[in-house]
C-alpha cells in the first residue's frame, strides 16, 4: 500500500496521511514529467534556431484521497481539518512510501471535496513542485544504509561506500544526483578545520597567493580564505556565506564559491595542513 507523508520545515512537524492519523485514505499519486524551458536563439539567415541551456520548470504532483466521517456534521469538521493540514503560507515537503528516498517541496492549488454521500468525500489535490526537482531526504553525511530509512534504490548510492569527510589535501566528492549543486540555489555546507598561513589578498596572483585555497579541479571553482586559519577554528561555507566560528567572513575571501558537478569532483586544498573537511548536501533528482 502506498502512503504519503507531509513534512513542514518551519515547525518540524511530520504527518502520515492515513485514516488513523488524520482520517484520510491516500489512494495514489501521479507526477508529471520534467519540463525543460529553453530560450532558443534566432539568427537571420541561420537555418532553424541555436540551442541554449535550458532550465527545469516546476512540476505537478496530483494526489487522490477519500475521507470518511461519522455523520454530516463530522464531515464538515473533517473538511476543515484537511484544509488546515494542506494550506500553508510557505512551501513544505511531501514524499511517498513507494519512493521513500525522495521528497518534493510543494504548494497546493485550491481543491474541493466532493460528497459521495453524507459521510464520505473524494478529492484530489494538485501540488506544484516549484523547485523543478526532488531532493534526497538524507544528506551526504547521513549513513548510506537501508536501516537509516533515508534512501532507496535508484539514487545511485546504496551498495557503495562514498566518503564525504576527508583528512587529506586531495580527494574526490561524488554528487550522485541528476543536477549540479550550485550554492547560489542549492543547499551545500562545507566545513573545514586545520591550519594555514596568511595569504596575499590580491586578484592578480589568485592562483597561488597563500592562504587556504579550496579548488575544484573538475569545475575550475576556487575559494580562497586569506587570513591564517588557526587550529581550533572552524571555517564553514554555508551556501553563499563563508563564516569563521559562526561569524561572517566574506570580506576575507576572494568572493568565489565552490559548486559540484554531477558525478565525480576532484577537490584539492592548498596551503593548509592537519585538515578535516566535510561536504554536506542533499542530492537532487529529476
mmCIF file with all atom_site columns, C-alpha atoms in Angstrom, residues 91-263:
data_model
loop_
_atom_site.group_PDB
_atom_site.id
_atom_site.type_symbol
_atom_site.label_atom_id
_atom_site.label_alt_id
_atom_site.label_comp_id
_atom_site.label_asym_id
_atom_site.label_entity_id
_atom_site.label_seq_id
_atom_site.pdbx_PDB_ins_code
_atom_site.Cartn_x
_atom_site.Cartn_y
_atom_site.Cartn_z
_atom_site.occupancy
_atom_site.B_iso_or_equiv
_atom_site.pdbx_formal_charge
_atom_site.auth_seq_id
_atom_site.auth_comp_id
_atom_site.auth_asym_id
_atom_site.auth_atom_id
_atom_site.pdbx_PDB_model_num
ATOM 1   C CA . UNK A 1 91  ? 6.093   25.509 0.915   1.00 0.00 ? 91  UNK A CA 1
ATOM 2   C CA . UNK A 1 92  ? 6.588   22.141 2.582   1.00 0.00 ? 92  UNK A CA 1
ATOM 3   C CA . UNK A 1 93  ? 7.781   18.680 1.602   1.00 0.00 ? 93  UNK A CA 1
ATOM 4   C CA . UNK A 1 94  ? 5.754   15.677 0.518   1.00 0.00 ? 94  UNK A CA 1
ATOM 5   C CA . UNK A 1 95  ? 7.036   12.167 -0.071  1.00 0.00 ? 95  UNK A CA 1
ATOM 6   C CA . UNK A 1 96  ? 5.597   8.730  -0.765  1.00 0.00 ? 96  UNK A CA 1
ATOM 7   C CA . UNK A 1 97  ? 6.221   5.228  0.557   1.00 0.00 ? 97  UNK A CA 1
ATOM 8   C CA . UNK A 1 98  ? 6.760   3.894  -2.961  1.00 0.00 ? 98  UNK A CA 1
ATOM 9   C CA . UNK A 1 99  ? 9.575   6.424  -3.500  1.00 0.00 ? 99  UNK A CA 1
ATOM 10  C CA . UNK A 1 100 ? 10.775  6.735  0.106   1.00 0.00 ? 100 UNK A CA 1
ATOM 11  C CA . UNK A 1 101 ? 14.136  8.410  -0.512  1.00 0.00 ? 101 UNK A CA 1
ATOM 12  C CA . UNK A 1 102 ? 12.966  11.477 -2.465  1.00 0.00 ? 102 UNK A CA 1
ATOM 13  C CA . UNK A 1 103 ? 10.890  14.430 -1.290  1.00 0.00 ? 103 UNK A CA 1
ATOM 14  C CA . UNK A 1 104 ? 9.405   17.413 -3.137  1.00 0.00 ? 104 UNK A CA 1
ATOM 15  C CA . UNK A 1 105 ? 8.954   20.975 -1.932  1.00 0.00 ? 105 UNK A CA 1
ATOM 16  C CA . UNK A 1 106 ? 5.375   21.928 -2.877  1.00 0.00 ? 106 UNK A CA 1
ATOM 17  C CA . UNK A 1 107 ? 2.458   24.283 -2.579  1.00 0.00 ? 107 UNK A CA 1
ATOM 18  C CA . UNK A 1 108 ? -1.138  23.135 -3.185  1.00 0.00 ? 108 UNK A CA 1
ATOM 19  C CA . UNK A 1 109 ? -3.656  24.519 -5.646  1.00 0.00 ? 109 UNK A CA 1
ATOM 20  C CA . UNK A 1 110 ? -7.265  25.087 -4.496  1.00 0.00 ? 110 UNK A CA 1
ATOM 21  C CA . UNK A 1 111 ? -9.476  21.997 -4.439  1.00 0.00 ? 111 UNK A CA 1
ATOM 22  C CA . UNK A 1 112 ? -12.989 20.896 -3.475  1.00 0.00 ? 112 UNK A CA 1
ATOM 23  C CA . UNK A 1 113 ? -14.090 17.822 -1.558  1.00 0.00 ? 113 UNK A CA 1
ATOM 24  C CA . UNK A 1 114 ? -16.901 16.072 -3.453  1.00 0.00 ? 114 UNK A CA 1
ATOM 25  C CA . UNK A 1 115 ? -19.517 14.446 -1.226  1.00 0.00 ? 115 UNK A CA 1
ATOM 26  C CA . UNK A 1 116 ? -20.197 10.854 -2.283  1.00 0.00 ? 116 UNK A CA 1
ATOM 27  C CA . UNK A 1 117 ? -22.790 10.600 0.488   1.00 0.00 ? 117 UNK A CA 1
ATOM 28  C CA . UNK A 1 118 ? -23.423 12.365 3.791   1.00 0.00 ? 118 UNK A CA 1
ATOM 29  C CA . UNK A 1 119 ? -20.229 10.996 5.384   1.00 0.00 ? 119 UNK A CA 1
ATOM 30  C CA . UNK A 1 120 ? -17.843 10.146 2.518   1.00 0.00 ? 120 UNK A CA 1
ATOM 31  C CA . UNK A 1 121 ? -15.886 12.580 0.394   1.00 0.00 ? 121 UNK A CA 1
ATOM 32  C CA . UNK A 1 122 ? -13.499 12.226 -2.542  1.00 0.00 ? 122 UNK A CA 1
ATOM 33  C CA . UNK A 1 123 ? -10.918 14.795 -3.541  1.00 0.00 ? 123 UNK A CA 1
ATOM 34  C CA . UNK A 1 124 ? -7.698  15.259 -5.410  1.00 0.00 ? 124 UNK A CA 1
ATOM 35  C CA . UNK A 1 125 ? -5.001  17.837 -4.757  1.00 0.00 ? 125 UNK A CA 1
ATOM 36  C CA . UNK A 1 126 ? -2.676  19.193 -7.405  1.00 0.00 ? 126 UNK A CA 1
ATOM 37  C CA . UNK A 1 127 ? 0.596   20.254 -5.834  1.00 0.00 ? 127 UNK A CA 1
ATOM 38  C CA . UNK A 1 128 ? 3.124   22.475 -7.585  1.00 0.00 ? 128 UNK A CA 1
ATOM 39  C CA . UNK A 1 129 ? 6.663   21.159 -7.049  1.00 0.00 ? 129 UNK A CA 1
ATOM 40  C CA . UNK A 1 130 ? 8.052   24.618 -7.666  1.00 0.00 ? 130 UNK A CA 1
ATOM 41  C CA . UNK A 1 131 ? 11.761  23.792 -7.428  1.00 0.00 ? 131 UNK A CA 1
ATOM 42  C CA . UNK A 1 132 ? 11.534  21.585 -10.504 1.00 0.00 ? 132 UNK A CA 1
ATOM 43  C CA . UNK A 1 133 ? 13.377  18.687 -8.855  1.00 0.00 ? 133 UNK A CA 1
ATOM 44  C CA . UNK A 1 134 ? 13.152  16.225 -5.993  1.00 0.00 ? 134 UNK A CA 1
ATOM 45  C CA . UNK A 1 135 ? 15.609  16.146 -3.090  1.00 0.00 ? 135 UNK A CA 1
ATOM 46  C CA . UNK A 1 136 ? 17.058  13.232 -1.195  1.00 0.00 ? 136 UNK A CA 1
ATOM 47  C CA . UNK A 1 137 ? 15.725  13.019 2.351   1.00 0.00 ? 137 UNK A CA 1
ATOM 48  C CA . UNK A 1 138 ? 19.159  12.216 3.698   1.00 0.00 ? 138 UNK A CA 1
ATOM 49  C CA . UNK A 1 139 ? 22.208  14.368 3.050   1.00 0.00 ? 139 UNK A CA 1
ATOM 50  C CA . UNK A 1 140 ? 25.685  13.241 2.070   1.00 0.00 ? 140 UNK A CA 1
ATOM 51  C CA . UNK A 1 141 ? 26.750  12.875 5.723   1.00 0.00 ? 141 UNK A CA 1
ATOM 52  C CA . UNK A 1 142 ? 23.892  10.510 6.622   1.00 0.00 ? 142 UNK A CA 1
ATOM 53  C CA . UNK A 1 143 ? 24.615  6.736  6.746   1.00 0.00 ? 143 UNK A CA 1
ATOM 54  C CA . UNK A 1 144 ? 24.079  5.080  3.352   1.00 0.00 ? 144 UNK A CA 1
ATOM 55  C CA . UNK A 1 145 ? 22.229  2.069  4.745   1.00 0.00 ? 145 UNK A CA 1
ATOM 56  C CA . UNK A 1 146 ? 18.719  0.715  4.368   1.00 0.00 ? 146 UNK A CA 1
ATOM 57  C CA . UNK A 1 147 ? 18.432  0.760  8.172   1.00 0.00 ? 147 UNK A CA 1
ATOM 58  C CA . UNK A 1 148 ? 18.524  4.560  8.149   1.00 0.00 ? 148 UNK A CA 1
ATOM 59  C CA . UNK A 1 149 ? 15.226  4.626  6.143   1.00 0.00 ? 149 UNK A CA 1
ATOM 60  C CA . UNK A 1 150 ? 16.543  7.647  4.230   1.00 0.00 ? 150 UNK A CA 1
ATOM 61  C CA . UNK A 1 151 ? 17.455  6.084  0.911   1.00 0.00 ? 151 UNK A CA 1
ATOM 62  C CA . UNK A 1 152 ? 16.012  3.974  -1.890  1.00 0.00 ? 152 UNK A CA 1
ATOM 63  C CA . UNK A 1 153 ? 17.221  2.081  -4.914  1.00 0.00 ? 153 UNK A CA 1
ATOM 64  C CA . UNK A 1 154 ? 17.748  4.246  -7.982  1.00 0.00 ? 154 UNK A CA 1
ATOM 65  C CA . UNK A 1 155 ? 19.558  7.022  -6.108  1.00 0.00 ? 155 UNK A CA 1
ATOM 66  C CA . UNK A 1 156 ? 22.989  5.733  -7.097  1.00 0.00 ? 156 UNK A CA 1
ATOM 67  C CA . UNK A 1 157 ? 24.159  5.310  -3.500  1.00 0.00 ? 157 UNK A CA 1
ATOM 68  C CA . UNK A 1 158 ? 23.162  2.028  -1.855  1.00 0.00 ? 158 UNK A CA 1
ATOM 69  C CA . UNK A 1 159 ? 25.682  -0.785 -2.000  1.00 0.00 ? 159 UNK A CA 1
ATOM 70  C CA . UNK A 1 160 ? 28.662  1.569  -2.397  1.00 0.00 ? 160 UNK A CA 1
ATOM 71  C CA . UNK A 1 161 ? 30.572  3.358  0.330   1.00 0.00 ? 161 UNK A CA 1
ATOM 72  C CA . UNK A 1 162 ? 31.100  7.009  -0.587  1.00 0.00 ? 162 UNK A CA 1
ATOM 73  C CA . UNK A 1 163 ? 33.093  9.346  1.628   1.00 0.00 ? 163 UNK A CA 1
ATOM 74  C CA . UNK A 1 164 ? 32.159  12.959 2.331   1.00 0.00 ? 164 UNK A CA 1
ATOM 75  C CA . UNK A 1 165 ? 34.570  13.649 5.211   1.00 0.00 ? 165 UNK A CA 1
ATOM 76  C CA . UNK A 1 166 ? 38.290  13.879 4.459   1.00 0.00 ? 166 UNK A CA 1
ATOM 77  C CA . UNK A 1 167 ? 41.623  14.487 6.181   1.00 0.00 ? 167 UNK A CA 1
ATOM 78  C CA . UNK A 1 168 ? 43.863  14.765 3.112   1.00 0.00 ? 168 UNK A CA 1
ATOM 79  C CA . UNK A 1 169 ? 44.648  17.671 0.779   1.00 0.00 ? 169 UNK A CA 1
ATOM 80  C CA . UNK A 1 170 ? 43.337  15.943 -2.344  1.00 0.00 ? 170 UNK A CA 1
ATOM 81  C CA . UNK A 1 171 ? 40.184  13.840 -2.602  1.00 0.00 ? 171 UNK A CA 1
ATOM 82  C CA . UNK A 1 172 ? 37.079  13.169 -4.688  1.00 0.00 ? 172 UNK A CA 1
ATOM 83  C CA . UNK A 1 173 ? 33.473  14.107 -3.890  1.00 0.00 ? 173 UNK A CA 1
ATOM 84  C CA . UNK A 1 174 ? 30.672  12.172 -5.618  1.00 0.00 ? 174 UNK A CA 1
ATOM 85  C CA . UNK A 1 175 ? 27.462  14.011 -6.495  1.00 0.00 ? 175 UNK A CA 1
ATOM 86  C CA . UNK A 1 176 ? 25.011  11.151 -7.021  1.00 0.00 ? 176 UNK A CA 1
ATOM 87  C CA . UNK A 1 177 ? 22.107  13.346 -8.148  1.00 0.00 ? 177 UNK A CA 1
ATOM 88  C CA . UNK A 1 178 ? 20.913  14.376 -11.606 1.00 0.00 ? 178 UNK A CA 1
ATOM 89  C CA . UNK A 1 179 ? 21.757  18.064 -11.113 1.00 0.00 ? 179 UNK A CA 1
ATOM 90  C CA . UNK A 1 180 ? 24.887  20.073 -10.428 1.00 0.00 ? 180 UNK A CA 1
ATOM 91  C CA . UNK A 1 181 ? 24.997  21.584 -6.929  1.00 0.00 ? 181 UNK A CA 1
ATOM 92  C CA . UNK A 1 182 ? 25.141  25.388 -7.165  1.00 0.00 ? 182 UNK A CA 1
ATOM 93  C CA . UNK A 1 183 ? 25.361  27.030 -3.718  1.00 0.00 ? 183 UNK A CA 1
ATOM 94  C CA . UNK A 1 184 ? 23.582  30.111 -5.058  1.00 0.00 ? 184 UNK A CA 1
ATOM 95  C CA . UNK A 1 185 ? 20.437  27.990 -5.329  1.00 0.00 ? 185 UNK A CA 1
ATOM 96  C CA . UNK A 1 186 ? 21.067  24.709 -3.500  1.00 0.00 ? 186 UNK A CA 1
ATOM 97  C CA . UNK A 1 187 ? 21.981  23.578 -0.010  1.00 0.00 ? 187 UNK A CA 1
ATOM 98  C CA . UNK A 1 188 ? 25.724  22.970 0.411   1.00 0.00 ? 188 UNK A CA 1
ATOM 99  C CA . UNK A 1 189 ? 27.665  23.159 3.672   1.00 0.00 ? 189 UNK A CA 1
ATOM 100 C CA . UNK A 1 190 ? 31.454  22.792 3.575   1.00 0.00 ? 190 UNK A CA 1
ATOM 101 C CA . UNK A 1 191 ? 33.202  22.615 6.954   1.00 0.00 ? 191 UNK A CA 1
ATOM 102 C CA . UNK A 1 192 ? 36.985  22.957 7.317   1.00 0.00 ? 192 UNK A CA 1
ATOM 103 C CA . UNK A 1 193 ? 39.287  22.725 10.321  1.00 0.00 ? 193 UNK A CA 1
ATOM 104 C CA . UNK A 1 194 ? 43.080  22.763 10.254  1.00 0.00 ? 194 UNK A CA 1
ATOM 105 C CA . UNK A 1 195 ? 45.749  25.421 9.964   1.00 0.00 ? 195 UNK A CA 1
ATOM 106 C CA . UNK A 1 196 ? 47.081  27.714 7.235   1.00 0.00 ? 196 UNK A CA 1
ATOM 107 C CA . UNK A 1 197 ? 49.318  30.754 6.897   1.00 0.00 ? 197 UNK A CA 1
ATOM 108 C CA . UNK A 1 198 ? 48.315  34.269 5.875   1.00 0.00 ? 198 UNK A CA 1
ATOM 109 C CA . UNK A 1 199 ? 47.817  34.823 2.176   1.00 0.00 ? 199 UNK A CA 1
ATOM 110 C CA . UNK A 1 200 ? 48.206  37.825 -0.122  1.00 0.00 ? 200 UNK A CA 1
ATOM 111 C CA . UNK A 1 201 ? 44.744  39.277 -0.802  1.00 0.00 ? 201 UNK A CA 1
ATOM 112 C CA . UNK A 1 202 ? 45.062  40.294 -4.439  1.00 0.00 ? 202 UNK A CA 1
ATOM 113 C CA . UNK A 1 203 ? 43.304  39.106 -7.560  1.00 0.00 ? 203 UNK A CA 1
ATOM 114 C CA . UNK A 1 204 ? 46.462  39.496 -9.652  1.00 0.00 ? 204 UNK A CA 1
ATOM 115 C CA . UNK A 1 205 ? 48.020  36.391 -8.068  1.00 0.00 ? 205 UNK A CA 1
ATOM 116 C CA . UNK A 1 206 ? 44.864  34.480 -7.185  1.00 0.00 ? 206 UNK A CA 1
ATOM 117 C CA . UNK A 1 207 ? 46.265  31.177 -8.490  1.00 0.00 ? 207 UNK A CA 1
ATOM 118 C CA . UNK A 1 208 ? 48.892  30.972 -5.724  1.00 0.00 ? 208 UNK A CA 1
ATOM 119 C CA . UNK A 1 209 ? 48.546  33.654 -3.100  1.00 0.00 ? 209 UNK A CA 1
ATOM 120 C CA . UNK A 1 210 ? 48.952  31.603 0.037   1.00 0.00 ? 210 UNK A CA 1
ATOM 121 C CA . UNK A 1 211 ? 46.012  31.431 2.347   1.00 0.00 ? 211 UNK A CA 1
ATOM 122 C CA . UNK A 1 212 ? 43.730  28.423 2.430   1.00 0.00 ? 212 UNK A CA 1
ATOM 123 C CA . UNK A 1 213 ? 42.546  27.547 -1.081  1.00 0.00 ? 213 UNK A CA 1
ATOM 124 C CA . UNK A 1 214 ? 39.727  25.135 -1.825  1.00 0.00 ? 214 UNK A CA 1
ATOM 125 C CA . UNK A 1 215 ? 39.958  24.186 -5.501  1.00 0.00 ? 215 UNK A CA 1
ATOM 126 C CA . UNK A 1 216 ? 37.553  22.043 -7.535  1.00 0.00 ? 216 UNK A CA 1
ATOM 127 C CA . UNK A 1 217 ? 39.678  20.802 -10.432 1.00 0.00 ? 217 UNK A CA 1
ATOM 128 C CA . UNK A 1 218 ? 36.571  19.436 -12.164 1.00 0.00 ? 218 UNK A CA 1
ATOM 129 C CA . UNK A 1 219 ? 34.711  22.765 -12.384 1.00 0.00 ? 219 UNK A CA 1
ATOM 130 C CA . UNK A 1 220 ? 37.586  25.234 -12.050 1.00 0.00 ? 220 UNK A CA 1
ATOM 131 C CA . UNK A 1 221 ? 35.973  26.865 -8.994  1.00 0.00 ? 221 UNK A CA 1
ATOM 132 C CA . UNK A 1 222 ? 38.408  28.213 -6.414  1.00 0.00 ? 222 UNK A CA 1
ATOM 133 C CA . UNK A 1 223 ? 37.595  29.551 -2.941  1.00 0.00 ? 223 UNK A CA 1
ATOM 134 C CA . UNK A 1 224 ? 40.355  31.387 -1.027  1.00 0.00 ? 224 UNK A CA 1
ATOM 135 C CA . UNK A 1 225 ? 40.382  32.353 2.643   1.00 0.00 ? 225 UNK A CA 1
ATOM 136 C CA . UNK A 1 226 ? 43.249  34.809 3.101   1.00 0.00 ? 226 UNK A CA 1
ATOM 137 C CA . UNK A 1 227 ? 43.829  35.131 6.884   1.00 0.00 ? 227 UNK A CA 1
ATOM 138 C CA . UNK A 1 228 ? 45.667  32.419 8.755   1.00 0.00 ? 228 UNK A CA 1
ATOM 139 C CA . UNK A 1 229 ? 43.396  29.602 9.884   1.00 0.00 ? 229 UNK A CA 1
ATOM 140 C CA . UNK A 1 230 ? 44.367  28.567 13.393  1.00 0.00 ? 230 UNK A CA 1
ATOM 141 C CA . UNK A 1 231 ? 43.938  25.181 14.979  1.00 0.00 ? 231 UNK A CA 1
ATOM 142 C CA . UNK A 1 232 ? 40.634  25.035 16.820  1.00 0.00 ? 232 UNK A CA 1
ATOM 143 C CA . UNK A 1 233 ? 38.944  27.475 14.432  1.00 0.00 ? 233 UNK A CA 1
ATOM 144 C CA . UNK A 1 234 ? 36.120  26.293 12.177  1.00 0.00 ? 234 UNK A CA 1
ATOM 145 C CA . UNK A 1 235 ? 35.716  27.694 8.660   1.00 0.00 ? 235 UNK A CA 1
ATOM 146 C CA . UNK A 1 236 ? 32.367  26.982 7.005   1.00 0.00 ? 236 UNK A CA 1
ATOM 147 C CA . UNK A 1 237 ? 30.910  27.839 3.618   1.00 0.00 ? 237 UNK A CA 1
ATOM 148 C CA . UNK A 1 238 ? 27.157  27.618 4.173   1.00 0.00 ? 238 UNK A CA 1
ATOM 149 C CA . UNK A 1 239 ? 25.684  28.031 0.688   1.00 0.00 ? 239 UNK A CA 1
ATOM 150 C CA . UNK A 1 240 ? 26.936  31.557 -0.179  1.00 0.00 ? 240 UNK A CA 1
ATOM 151 C CA . UNK A 1 241 ? 28.035  32.581 3.331   1.00 0.00 ? 241 UNK A CA 1
ATOM 152 C CA . UNK A 1 242 ? 31.630  31.965 4.458   1.00 0.00 ? 242 UNK A CA 1
ATOM 153 C CA . UNK A 1 243 ? 31.883  32.027 8.252   1.00 0.00 ? 243 UNK A CA 1
ATOM 154 C CA . UNK A 1 244 ? 34.703  31.686 10.753  1.00 0.00 ? 244 UNK A CA 1
ATOM 155 C CA . UNK A 1 245 ? 33.485  30.250 14.055  1.00 0.00 ? 245 UNK A CA 1
ATOM 156 C CA . UNK A 1 246 ? 29.938  31.221 13.031  1.00 0.00 ? 246 UNK A CA 1
ATOM 157 C CA . UNK A 1 247 ? 30.790  34.848 12.150  1.00 0.00 ? 247 UNK A CA 1
ATOM 158 C CA . UNK A 1 248 ? 30.549  36.080 8.552   1.00 0.00 ? 248 UNK A CA 1
ATOM 159 C CA . UNK A 1 249 ? 33.996  36.425 6.972   1.00 0.00 ? 249 UNK A CA 1
ATOM 160 C CA . UNK A 1 250 ? 33.189  37.009 3.301   1.00 0.00 ? 250 UNK A CA 1
ATOM 161 C CA . UNK A 1 251 ? 35.420  40.109 3.160   1.00 0.00 ? 251 UNK A CA 1
ATOM 162 C CA . UNK A 1 252 ? 38.417  37.912 3.927   1.00 0.00 ? 252 UNK A CA 1
ATOM 163 C CA . UNK A 1 253 ? 37.825  35.702 0.882   1.00 0.00 ? 253 UNK A CA 1
ATOM 164 C CA . UNK A 1 254 ? 38.106  36.018 -2.893  1.00 0.00 ? 254 UNK A CA 1
ATOM 165 C CA . UNK A 1 255 ? 34.267  36.151 -3.057  1.00 0.00 ? 255 UNK A CA 1
ATOM 166 C CA . UNK A 1 256 ? 34.113  32.928 -5.062  1.00 0.00 ? 256 UNK A CA 1
ATOM 167 C CA . UNK A 1 257 ? 32.156  29.758 -4.274  1.00 0.00 ? 257 UNK A CA 1
ATOM 168 C CA . UNK A 1 258 ? 32.538  26.049 -4.905  1.00 0.00 ? 258 UNK A CA 1
ATOM 169 C CA . UNK A 1 259 ? 29.960  24.181 -6.970  1.00 0.00 ? 259 UNK A CA 1
ATOM 170 C CA . UNK A 1 260 ? 29.758  20.425 -7.509  1.00 0.00 ? 260 UNK A CA 1
ATOM 171 C CA . UNK A 1 261 ? 29.262  18.887 -10.913 1.00 0.00 ? 261 UNK A CA 1
ATOM 172 C CA . UNK A 1 262 ? 27.105  15.807 -11.375 1.00 0.00 ? 262 UNK A CA 1
ATOM 173 C CA . UNK A 1 263 ? 29.288  12.750 -10.799 1.00 0.00 ? 263 UNK A CA 1
#
